[in-house]
Amino acid sequence: MIRIKFLNLLFLILFPVFLLGQDTKKDLTKISYLQLKNLFWENDKNAPKQFPYANAYLIKAKKENNPVEKARGSFLISLISENTKALQYLDSAIIYTKNLNDPKFPAYAYSGKGFVYKKQFKYKEAIDNFLIAENIAKKNNMDLYYDTKFSIAALRSEELGEVKEALNLYKECLTYYNDKKVRSPDYSYSYQLLLFGLADAYKALKITDSSTYYNKLGYFESKATKSNHTNALFILNEGANKIFKGNFREALDSINKALPEITFYKDKGNILAAYYYTAKAYEGLNNKNEAVKNFIKVDSIYNINKRITPEFISGYPYLISYYKRNGDKLNQLKYLSKYMQIDSVLQNNYKELTKKLQREYDTPYLIQEKENLIQSLKKENVISYWGIVFLILITIITTGFGFYQFKLKKNYHKRFEKIMQSLDKNNQTNNQQKEQNFEINKSKTSTIGINEELINQILKKLAEFEKTKGFLDATTTIQSLSETFETNNKYVSKIVNVYKEKTFTQYINDLRIEYALNSLKEKSKLRKYTIQALALEFGFNNAESFSTAFYKKTGIKPTYFIKQLEVPKNTTN
């Protein structure tokens, strides 16, 4: 009975409000389009309050049968809608204005679809719509043209790792926005985003001074306009940049300063970035526990968002090596499985999309040049012998390439045979030397400037390091090894340089590759692994670094070596 009375009372209170709301909706259609649009943006980030104004805008436009305003009303509703519903409103906006020459529509609608698809991780569809928006905007809306070019650049840099290609697009946009910003302060936010894109791209390319330059420009611009969120992003980005400069403690100071502001704005993508670079800074300081703790935070955010870009996945090999070293097989398997899953998703998404971009975005200007050339040839009635010359050139190039491939294959096989002979010889030599005591080369002692006893101790520890396969730990650095040896890293470096006749990095990589060669030869099951899995098995963080070190040591690629090992011995190449 109390509940019924409560409901009756609630009805009496809310019914007049409901009626008032109905009247307000009717009255809203009498307001001008400009007023409705302003009211919509005054309630930004409050979708329930924004909807009545957007809906009234669309109803008013439909009553007046104004196609551009119908498109704009649909577009406003799409901004406060999600996924399929947002796409439906954007498709309606396109239909309303498809055959018009309006400066904003349907280009805005196609761009809007690009962002919806990007949010859904459907990058192919996102690129399709960005490209359409860019082509339309180029005719009569240069602001939108460069906004869309920026969106494509950001996708290429952040999602695909195509930083150099993105940098060229950012520079095109910078020329445009530099001029616009001087003439109008309205372009400041777009200018700040562009500066961030440039700073981030230079950071990714490890051109740290250029990254610092654009981070500073962005910092002062965002400070002047009181853009707290973007200001925090520039502080964070410079913190990450300091890691590449080796200033790890300064990096932590910057990241810790930026993180509260980024958290306040619930910027999940950059919260993940902050934890990732915090982990990298601690890794640089050789604080493994803090590095692991922050890499795990990155994984936790990924578990919630299900979104991570190639820039932030290197924490997984670190976690795998850490738990492998500590004998924690459960966590080792957990992060190995996660890493392989992410790697597989990235490979599937990005390889196909990269091909699409090369086909549809990098080459349109070349295609346009080709079309212009064809038209020019038609007008001038150029005789067809140029086509014959072109075919002859193509034939020569193709033949030359085929011969080059033949020679390359032949050289590869010679190198493979040489490697196999070397492995057999080394194994025999190692067996003969197992019982021999290590003798120090006294002729080198006088040139190195280190006590003979200390040299002998470090060389013995290096021998033990090699014997126990310590080089298979992916986190091994000259700093960590020197701490294990309880000595100065400069001593270790000098001794490796003189007695091993290599840099420390080359020394470690050569040990790993020699072990890989023997292991792949002796253990056929390893040949079934992916290159990424082999990289982790042999102490490398990723497939690229493993393949590079393998080729540098042997002159052939690991895939070719494995393929040749699988060829029966009585088969000739």
CSV table of N, CA and C in Angstrom, one decimal, residues 256-406:
chain,number,residue,atom,x,y,z
A,256,ASN,N,54.5,11.6,-14.1
A,256,ASN,CA,53.7,11.7,-12.9
A,256,ASN,C,53.0,13.0,-12.8
A,257,LYS,N,53.6,14.0,-13.4
A,257,LYS,CA,52.9,15.4,-13.4
A,257,LYS,C,51.7,15.3,-14.4
A,258,ALA,N,51.8,14.6,-15.5
A,258,ALA,CA,50.7,14.6,-16.5
A,258,ALA,C,49.6,13.6,-16.1
A,259,LEU,N,49.9,12.5,-15.4
A,259,LEU,CA,48.9,11.5,-15.2
A,259,LEU,C,47.6,11.9,-14.5
A,260,PRO,N,47.7,12.7,-13.4
A,260,PRO,CA,46.4,13.1,-12.8
A,260,PRO,C,45.4,13.8,-13.7
A,261,GLU,N,46.0,14.7,-14.5
A,261,GLU,CA,45.1,15.5,-15.4
A,261,GLU,C,44.5,14.6,-16.5
A,262,ILE,N,45.3,13.6,-17.0
A,262,ILE,CA,44.8,12.7,-18.1
A,262,ILE,C,43.8,11.8,-17.5
A,263,THR,N,44.0,11.4,-16.2
A,263,THR,CA,43.0,10.5,-15.5
A,263,THR,C,41.7,11.3,-15.3
A,264,PHE,N,41.8,12.6,-14.9
A,264,PHE,CA,40.6,13.4,-14.7
A,264,PHE,C,39.7,13.4,-16.0
A,265,TYR,N,40.4,13.5,-17.1
A,265,TYR,CA,39.6,13.5,-18.4
A,265,TYR,C,39.2,12.1,-18.9
A,266,LYS,N,39.5,11.1,-18.1
A,266,LYS,CA,39.2,9.7,-18.4
A,266,LYS,C,39.7,9.3,-19.8
A,267,ASP,N,40.9,9.8,-20.1
A,267,ASP,CA,41.6,9.5,-21.4
A,267,ASP,C,42.3,8.2,-21.3
A,268,LYS,N,41.5,7.1,-21.5
A,268,LYS,CA,42.1,5.7,-21.3
A,268,LYS,C,43.3,5.4,-22.1
A,269,GLY,N,43.2,5.8,-23.4
A,269,GLY,CA,44.4,5.5,-24.3
A,269,GLY,C,45.7,6.1,-23.8
A,270,ASN,N,45.6,7.3,-23.3
A,270,ASN,CA,46.8,8.0,-22.8
A,270,ASN,C,47.2,7.6,-21.4
A,271,ILE,N,46.2,7.1,-20.6
A,271,ILE,CA,46.5,6.5,-19.3
A,271,ILE,C,47.3,5.3,-19.5
A,272,LEU,N,46.9,4.4,-20.5
A,272,LEU,CA,47.7,3.3,-20.9
A,272,LEU,C,49.1,3.7,-21.3
A,273,ALA,N,49.2,4.7,-22.1
A,273,ALA,CA,50.6,5.2,-22.5
A,273,ALA,C,51.4,5.7,-21.4
A,274,ALA,N,50.8,6.3,-20.4
A,274,ALA,CA,51.5,6.8,-19.2
A,274,ALA,C,52.1,5.6,-18.4
A,275,TYR,N,51.3,4.6,-18.2
A,275,TYR,CA,51.8,3.4,-17.5
A,275,TYR,C,52.9,2.7,-18.3
A,276,TYR,N,52.7,2.6,-19.6
A,276,TYR,CA,53.7,2.0,-20.4
A,276,TYR,C,55.1,2.7,-20.3
A,277,TYR,N,55.1,4.0,-20.5
A,277,TYR,CA,56.3,4.7,-20.4
A,277,TYR,C,56.9,4.8,-19.0
A,278,THR,N,56.0,4.7,-18.0
A,278,THR,CA,56.5,4.6,-16.6
A,278,THR,C,57.3,3.3,-16.5
A,279,ALA,N,56.8,2.2,-17.0
A,279,ALA,CA,57.5,0.9,-17.0
A,279,ALA,C,58.8,1.0,-17.8
A,280,LYS,N,58.8,1.7,-18.9
A,280,LYS,CA,60.0,1.8,-19.7
A,280,LYS,C,61.1,2.6,-19.0
A,281,ALA,N,60.7,3.6,-18.2
A,281,ALA,CA,61.6,4.4,-17.4
A,281,ALA,C,62.2,3.6,-16.3
A,282,TYR,N,61.4,2.8,-15.6
A,282,TYR,CA,61.9,1.9,-14.6
A,282,TYR,C,62.8,0.8,-15.2
A,283,GLU,N,62.5,0.4,-16.4
A,283,GLU,CA,63.3,-0.6,-17.1
A,283,GLU,C,64.7,0.0,-17.3
A,284,GLY,N,64.7,1.3,-17.7
A,284,GLY,CA,66.0,2.0,-18.0
A,284,GLY,C,66.8,2.1,-16.7
A,285,LEU,N,66.1,2.3,-15.5
A,285,LEU,CA,66.8,2.4,-14.2
A,285,LEU,C,67.1,1.0,-13.6
A,286,ASN,N,66.8,-0.1,-14.4
A,286,ASN,CA,67.0,-1.4,-14.0
A,286,ASN,C,66.2,-1.8,-12.7
A,287,ASN,N,65.1,-1.1,-12.5
A,287,ASN,CA,64.2,-1.5,-11.4
A,287,ASN,C,63.1,-2.4,-12.0
A,288,LYS,N,63.4,-3.7,-12.0
A,288,LYS,CA,62.6,-4.7,-12.7
A,288,LYS,C,61.2,-4.8,-12.0
A,289,ASN,N,61.1,-4.7,-10.7
A,289,ASN,CA,59.8,-4.9,-10.0
A,289,ASN,C,58.8,-3.8,-10.4
A,290,GLU,N,59.3,-2.5,-10.4
A,290,GLU,CA,58.4,-1.4,-10.8
A,290,GLU,C,58.1,-1.5,-12.3
A,291,ALA,N,59.0,-1.9,-13.1
A,291,ALA,CA,58.7,-2.1,-14.5
A,291,ALA,C,57.6,-3.1,-14.7
A,292,VAL,N,57.8,-4.2,-14.1
A,292,VAL,CA,56.7,-5.3,-14.2
A,292,VAL,C,55.4,-4.8,-13.7
A,293,LYS,N,55.4,-4.1,-12.6
A,293,LYS,CA,54.1,-3.6,-12.0
A,293,LYS,C,53.4,-2.7,-13.0
A,294,ASN,N,54.1,-1.9,-13.7
A,294,ASN,CA,53.5,-0.9,-14.6
A,294,ASN,C,53.1,-1.6,-15.9
A,295,PHE,N,53.9,-2.6,-16.4
A,295,PHE,CA,53.5,-3.3,-17.6
A,295,PHE,C,52.2,-4.1,-17.3
A,296,ILE,N,52.1,-4.6,-16.1
A,296,ILE,CA,50.8,-5.3,-15.7
A,296,ILE,C,49.7,-4.3,-15.8
A,297,LYS,N,49.9,-3.1,-15.4
A,297,LYS,CA,48.8,-2.1,-15.4
A,297,LYS,C,48.4,-1.8,-16.9
A,298,VAL,N,49.4,-1.8,-17.8
A,298,VAL,CA,49.1,-1.7,-19.2
A,298,VAL,C,48.2,-2.8,-19.7
A,299,ASP,N,48.5,-4.0,-19.3
A,299,ASP,CA,47.7,-5.2,-19.6
A,299,ASP,C,46.3,-5.1,-19.1
A,300,SER,N,46.2,-4.6,-17.8
A,300,SER,CA,44.9,-4.5,-17.2
A,300,SER,C,44.0,-3.5,-18.0
A,301,ILE,N,44.5,-2.4,-18.4
A,301,ILE,CA,43.8,-1.5,-19.2
A,301,ILE,C,43.4,-2.1,-20.6
A,302,TYR,N,44.3,-2.9,-21.2
A,302,TYR,CA,44.0,-3.6,-22.4
A,302,TYR,C,42.8,-4.5,-22.2
A,303,ASN,N,42.8,-5.2,-21.1
A,303,ASN,CA,41.7,-6.2,-20.8
A,303,ASN,C,40.4,-5.5,-20.7
A,304,ILE,N,40.3,-4.3,-20.3
A,304,ILE,CA,39.1,-3.5,-20.2
A,304,ILE,C,38.7,-2.9,-21.6
A,305,ASN,N,39.7,-2.3,-22.2
A,305,ASN,CA,39.4,-1.6,-23.5
A,305,ASN,C,39.4,-2.5,-24.7
A,306,LYS,N,40.2,-3.6,-24.6
A,306,LYS,CA,40.5,-4.4,-25.8
A,306,LYS,C,41.0,-3.6,-26.9
A,307,ARG,N,41.9,-2.7,-26.6
A,307,ARG,CA,42.5,-1.9,-27.6
A,307,ARG,C,44.0,-1.6,-27.2
A,308,ILE,N,44.9,-1.9,-28.2
A,308,ILE,CA,46.3,-1.6,-28.0
A,308,ILE,C,46.9,-1.4,-29.3
A,309,THR,N,47.9,-0.5,-29.4
A,309,THR,CA,48.5,-0.3,-30.7
A,309,THR,C,49.9,-0.9,-30.7
A,310,PRO,N,50.6,-1.0,-31.8
A,310,PRO,CA,51.9,-1.7,-31.8
A,310,PRO,C,52.9,-1.0,-30.9
A,311,GLU,N,52.8,0.3,-30.7
A,311,GLU,CA,53.7,1.1,-29.9
A,311,GLU,C,53.9,0.5,-28.5
A,312,PHE,N,52.8,-0.1,-27.9
A,312,PHE,CA,52.7,-0.4,-26.5
A,312,PHE,C,52.8,-1.9,-26.2
A,313,ILE,N,53.2,-2.7,-27.2
A,313,ILE,CA,53.1,-4.2,-26.9
A,313,ILE,C,54.5,-4.8,-26.4
A,314,SER,N,55.5,-4.0,-26.4
A,314,SER,CA,56.8,-4.6,-26.0
A,314,SER,C,56.9,-4.9,-24.6
A,315,GLY,N,55.9,-4.5,-23.8
A,315,GLY,CA,55.9,-4.9,-22.4
A,315,GLY,C,55.7,-6.4,-22.2
A,316,TYR,N,55.0,-7.0,-23.2
A,316,TYR,CA,54.7,-8.5,-23.0
A,316,TYR,C,56.0,-9.4,-23.1
A,317,PRO,N,56.9,-9.1,-24.0
A,317,PRO,CA,58.1,-9.9,-24.0
A,317,PRO,C,58.9,-9.7,-22.7
A,318,TYR,N,58.8,-8.5,-22.1
A,318,TYR,CA,59.5,-8.2,-20.9
A,318,TYR,C,58.9,-9.1,-19.8
A,319,LEU,N,57.6,-9.1,-19.7
A,319,LEU,CA,56.9,-9.9,-18.7
A,319,LEU,C,57.2,-11.4,-18.8
A,320,ILE,N,57.2,-11.8,-20.1
A,320,ILE,CA,57.4,-13.3,-20.4
A,320,ILE,C,58.8,-13.6,-19.9
A,321,SER,N,59.8,-12.8,-20.2
A,321,SER,CA,61.2,-13.1,-19.8
A,321,SER,C,61.3,-13.0,-18.2
A,322,TYR,N,60.7,-12.0,-17.6
A,322,TYR,CA,60.7,-11.9,-16.2
A,322,TYR,C,60.2,-13.1,-15.5
A,323,TYR,N,59.0,-13.6,-15.9
A,323,TYR,CA,58.5,-14.8,-15.2
A,323,TYR,C,59.2,-16.1,-15.6
A,324,LYS,N,59.8,-16.1,-16.8
A,324,LYS,CA,60.6,-17.3,-17.2
A,324,LYS,C,61.8,-17.3,-16.3
A,325,ARG,N,62.5,-16.2,-16.1
A,325,ARG,CA,63.6,-16.1,-15.2
A,325,ARG,C,63.3,-16.5,-13.8
A,326,ASN,N,62.1,-16.2,-13.3
A,326,ASN,CA,61.7,-16.5,-11.9
A,326,ASN,C,61.1,-17.9,-11.8
A,327,GLY,N,61.0,-18.6,-12.9
A,327,GLY,CA,60.4,-19.9,-12.8
A,327,GLY,C,58.9,-20.0,-12.6
A,328,ASP,N,58.2,-18.9,-12.9
A,328,ASP,CA,56.8,-18.8,-12.7
A,328,ASP,C,56.1,-19.1,-14.1
A,329,LYS,N,55.9,-20.4,-14.3
A,329,LYS,CA,55.4,-20.9,-15.6
A,329,LYS,C,54.0,-20.4,-15.9
A,330,LEU,N,53.2,-20.3,-14.8
A,330,LEU,CA,51.8,-20.0,-15.0
A,330,LEU,C,51.7,-18.5,-15.6
A,331,ASN,N,52.4,-17.6,-15.0
A,331,ASN,CA,52.3,-16.2,-15.5
A,331,ASN,C,53.1,-16.1,-16.9
A,332,GLN,N,54.1,-16.9,-17.0
A,332,GLN,CA,54.9,-16.9,-18.3
A,332,GLN,C,53.9,-17.3,-19.4
A,333,LEU,N,53.2,-18.4,-19.2
A,333,LEU,CA,52.2,-18.9,-20.2
A,333,LEU,C,51.1,-17.8,-20.4
A,334,LYS,N,50.6,-17.2,-19.3
A,334,LYS,CA,49.5,-16.2,-19.4
A,334,LYS,C,49.9,-15.1,-20.3
A,335,TYR,N,51.1,-14.5,-20.1
A,335,TYR,CA,51.5,-13.3,-20.9
A,335,TYR,C,52.0,-13.7,-22.3
A,336,LEU,N,52.5,-15.0,-22.4
A,336,LEU,CA,52.9,-15.4,-23.8
A,336,LEU,C,51.6,-15.6,-24.6
A,337,SER,N,50.6,-16.2,-24.0
A,337,SER,CA,49.3,-16.4,-24.8
A,337,SER,C,48.7,-15.1,-25.2
A,338,LYS,N,48.7,-14.1,-24.2
A,338,LYS,CA,48.2,-12.8,-24.5
A,338,LYS,C,49.0,-12.1,-25.6
A,339,TYR,N,50.3,-12.2,-25.6
A,339,TYR,CA,51.1,-11.6,-26.6
A,339,TYR,C,50.9,-12.1,-28.0
A,340,MET,N,50.8,-13.5,-28.0
A,340,MET,CA,50.6,-14.1,-29.3
A,340,MET,C,49.2,-13.8,-29.9
A,341,GLN,N,48.2,-13.6,-29.0
A,341,GLN,CA,46.9,-13.2,-29.4
A,341,GLN,C,46.9,-11.8,-30.0
A,342,ILE,N,47.5,-10.9,-29.3
A,342,ILE,CA,47.6,-9.5,-29.7
A,342,ILE,C,48.4,-9.4,-31.0
A,343,ASP,N,49.5,-10.1,-31.1
A,343,ASP,CA,50.3,-10.1,-32.3
A,343,ASP,C,49.5,-10.6,-33.5
A,344,SER,N,48.7,-11.7,-33.3
A,344,SER,CA,47.9,-12.2,-34.4
A,344,SER,C,46.9,-11.2,-34.8
A,345,VAL,N,46.2,-10.5,-33.9
A,345,VAL,CA,45.2,-9.5,-34.2
A,345,VAL,C,45.8,-8.3,-35.0
A,346,LEU,N,47.0,-7.9,-34.5
A,346,LEU,CA,47.6,-6.8,-35.2
A,346,LEU,C,48.1,-7.2,-36.6
A,347,GLN,N,48.6,-8.4,-36.7
A,347,GLN,CA,49.0,-8.8,-38.1
A,347,GLN,C,47.8,-8.8,-39.0
A,348,ASN,N,46.7,-9.4,-38.5
A,348,ASN,CA,45.5,-9.5,-39.4
A,348,ASN,C,44.9,-8.1,-39.8
A,349,ASN,N,44.9,-7.3,-38.8
A,349,ASN,CA,44.3,-5.9,-39.0
A,349,ASN,C,45.2,-5.0,-39.9
A,350,TYR,N,46.4,-5.0,-39.5
A,350,TYR,CA,47.3,-4.0,-40.1
A,350,TYR,C,47.9,-4.3,-41.4
A,351,LYS,N,48.2,-5.6,-41.7
A,351,LYS,CA,48.8,-6.0,-43.0
A,351,LYS,C,47.9,-5.7,-44.1
A,352,GLU,N,46.6,-6.1,-44.0
A,352,GLU,CA,45.7,-5.9,-45.0
A,352,GLU,C,45.4,-4.4,-45.2
A,353,LEU,N,45.3,-3.7,-44.1
A,353,LEU,CA,45.0,-2.2,-44.1
A,353,LEU,C,46.2,-1.5,-44.7
A,354,THR,N,47.4,-1.9,-44.4
A,354,THR,CA,48.6,-1.2,-45.0
A,354,THR,C,48.6,-1.3,-46.5
A,355,LYS,N,48.3,-2.5,-47.0
A,355,LYS,CA,48.2,-2.7,-48.4
A,355,LYS,C,47.1,-1.8,-49.0
A,356,LYS,N,46.0,-1.6,-48.3
A,356,LYS,CA,44.9,-0.8,-48.8
A,356,LYS,C,45.4,0.7,-48.9
A,357,LEU,N,46.1,1.1,-47.9
A,357,LEU,CA,46.6,2.5,-47.9
A,357,LEU,C,47.6,2.8,-49.0
A,358,GLN,N,48.5,1.8,-49.2
A,358,GLN,CA,49.4,2.0,-50.3
A,358,GLN,C,48.7,2.0,-51.6
A,359,ARG,N,47.7,1.2,-51.7
A,359,ARG,CA,46.9,1.2,-53.0
A,359,ARG,C,46.0,2.4,-53.2
A,360,GLU,N,45.4,2.8,-52.1
A,360,GLU,CA,44.3,3.9,-52.3
A,360,GLU,C,44.8,5.2,-51.8
A,361,TYR,N,45.8,5.3,-51.0
A,361,TYR,CA,46.2,6.7,-50.5
A,361,TYR,C,47.6,7.1,-51.0
A,362,ASP,N,48.6,6.2,-50.9
A,362,ASP,CA,49.9,6.7,-51.3
A,362,ASP,C,50.0,6.9,-52.8
A,363,THR,N,49.2,6.2,-53.6
A,363,THR,CA,49.4,6.3,-55.1
A,363,THR,C,48.4,7.1,-55.8
A,364,PRO,N,47.4,7.8,-55.2
A,364,PRO,CA,46.4,8.5,-56.0
A,364,PRO,C,47.1,9.6,-56.8
A,365,TYR,N,48.1,10.3,-56.3
A,365,TYR,CA,48.8,11.3,-57.0
A,365,TYR,C,49.5,10.8,-58.2
A,366,LEU,N,50.1,9.6,-58.1
A,366,LEU,CA,50.8,8.9,-59.2
A,366,LEU,C,49.7,8.5,-60.2
A,367,ILE,N,48.6,8.0,-59.8
A,367,ILE,CA,47.5,7.6,-60.7
A,367,ILE,C,47.0,8.9,-61.5
A,368,GLN,N,46.9,10.0,-60.7
A,368,GLN,CA,46.4,11.2,-61.4
A,368,GLN,C,47.4,11.6,-62.4
A,369,GLU,N,48.7,11.5,-62.1
A,369,GLU,CA,49.7,11.9,-63.1
A,369,GLU,C,49.6,11.0,-64.3
A,370,LYS,N,49.4,9.7,-64.0
A,370,LYS,CA,49.3,8.8,-65.2
A,370,LYS,C,48.1,9.1,-66.0
A,371,GLU,N,46.9,9.5,-65.4
A,371,GLU,CA,45.8,9.9,-66.2
A,371,GLU,C,46.0,11.1,-67.0
A,372,ASN,N,46.7,12.1,-66.4
A,372,ASN,CA,47.1,13.3,-67.1
A,372,ASN,C,48.0,13.0,-68.3
A,373,LEU,N,48.9,12.1,-68.1
A,373,LEU,CA,49.8,11.7,-69.2
A,373,LEU,C,49.0,11.0,-70.3
A,374,ILE,N,48.1,10.2,-70.0
A,374,ILE,CA,47.3,9.5,-71.0
A,374,ILE,C,46.5,10.5,-71.8
A,375,GLN,N,45.9,11.5,-71.1
A,375,GLN,CA,45.1,12.5,-71.8
A,375,GLN,C,46.0,13.3,-72.7
A,376,SER,N,47.2,13.6,-72.2
A,376,SER,CA,48.1,14.4,-73.0
A,376,SER,C,48.6,13.7,-74.3
A,377,LEU,N,48.8,12.4,-74.1
A,377,LEU,CA,49.2,11.5,-75.3
A,377,LEU,C,48.1,11.5,-76.3
A,378,LYS,N,46.9,11.4,-75.8
A,378,LYS,CA,45.7,11.3,-76.8
A,378,LYS,C,45.6,12.6,-77.6
A,379,LYS,N,45.8,13.8,-76.9
A,379,LYS,CA,45.6,15.1,-77.5
A,379,LYS,C,46.7,15.3,-78.6
A,380,GLU,N,47.9,14.8,-78.2
A,380,GLU,CA,49.0,15.1,-79.1
A,380,GLU,C,49.3,14.0,-80.2
A,381,ASN,N,48.4,13.0,-80.1
A,381,ASN,CA,48.5,11.9,-81.1
A,381,ASN,C,49.9,11.3,-81.1
A,382,VAL,N,50.5,11.0,-79.9
A,382,VAL,CA,51.8,10.5,-79.9
A,382,VAL,C,51.8,9.0,-80.4
A,383,ILE,N,52.7,8.7,-81.2
A,383,ILE,CA,52.7,7.4,-81.9
A,383,ILE,C,53.0,6.3,-80.9
A,384,SER,N,52.7,5.1,-81.1
A,384,SER,CA,52.7,4.0,-80.1
A,384,SER,C,54.1,3.4,-79.9
A,385,TYR,N,55.1,3.9,-80.6
A,385,TYR,CA,56.4,3.3,-80.3
A,385,TYR,C,56.9,3.5,-78.9
A,386,TRP,N,56.4,4.6,-78.2
A,386,TRP,CA,56.7,4.8,-76.8
A,386,TRP,C,56.3,3.6,-76.0
A,387,GLY,N,55.1,3.1,-76.3
A,387,GLY,CA,54.6,1.9,-75.6
A,387,GLY,C,55.5,0.7,-75.8
A,388,ILE,N,56.1,0.6,-77.0
A,388,ILE,CA,57.0,-0.5,-77.3
A,388,ILE,C,58.3,-0.4,-76.5
A,389,VAL,N,58.8,0.9,-76.5
A,389,VAL,CA,60.0,1.2,-75.7
A,389,VAL,C,59.7,0.8,-74.2
A,390,PHE,N,58.5,1.2,-73.7
A,390,PHE,CA,58.2,0.9,-72.3
A,390,PHE,C,58.2,-0.6,-72.1
A,391,LEU,N,57.6,-1.3,-73.0
A,391,LEU,CA,57.5,-2.8,-72.9
A,391,LEU,C,58.9,-3.4,-72.9
A,392,ILE,N,59.8,-2.9,-73.7
A,392,ILE,CA,61.2,-3.4,-73.8
A,392,ILE,C,61.9,-3.1,-72.4
A,393,LEU,N,61.6,-1.9,-71.9
A,393,LEU,CA,62.2,-1.6,-70.6
A,393,LEU,C,61.7,-2.5,-69.5
A,394,ILE,N,60.4,-2.7,-69.5
A,394,ILE,CA,59.8,-3.6,-68.5
A,394,ILE,C,60.4,-5.0,-68.7
A,395,THR,N,60.6,-5.5,-69.9
A,395,THR,CA,61.2,-6.8,-70.1
A,395,THR,C,62.6,-6.9,-69.6
A,396,ILE,N,63.4,-5.8,-69.9
A,396,ILE,CA,64.8,-5.8,-69.4
A,396,ILE,C,64.8,-5.8,-67.9
A,397,ILE,N,64.0,-5.0,-67.3
A,397,ILE,CA,63.9,-4.9,-65.8
A,397,ILE,C,63.5,-6.3,-65.2
A,398,THR,N,62.5,-6.9,-65.8
A,398,THR,CA,62.0,-8.2,-65.3
A,398,THR,C,63.1,-9.2,-65.4
A,399,THR,N,63.7,-9.3,-66.6
A,399,THR,CA,64.8,-10.3,-66.8
A,399,THR,C,65.9,-10.0,-65.8
A,400,GLY,N,66.3,-8.8,-65.6
A,400,GLY,CA,67.4,-8.4,-64.7
A,400,GLY,C,67.0,-8.8,-63.3
A,401,PHE,N,65.8,-8.6,-62.9
A,401,PHE,CA,65.3,-8.9,-61.6
A,401,PHE,C,65.3,-10.5,-61.4
A,402,GLY,N,64.9,-11.2,-62.4
A,402,GLY,CA,64.9,-12.7,-62.4
A,402,GLY,C,66.3,-13.2,-62.2
A,403,PHE,N,67.3,-12.6,-62.9
A,403,PHE,CA,68.7,-13.0,-62.8
A,403,PHE,C,69.2,-12.7,-61.4
A,404,TYR,N,68.8,-11.5,-60.9
A,404,TYR,CA,69.3,-11.1,-59.6
A,404,TYR,C,68.7,-12.1,-58.5
A,405,GLN,N,67.5,-12.5,-58.7
A,405,GLN,CA,66.9,-13.5,-57.7
A,405,GLN,C,67.6,-14.9,-57.8
A,406,PHE,N,68.0,-15.3,-59.0
A,406,PHE,CA,68.7,-16.5,-59.2
A,406,PHE,C,70.0,-16.5,-58.5
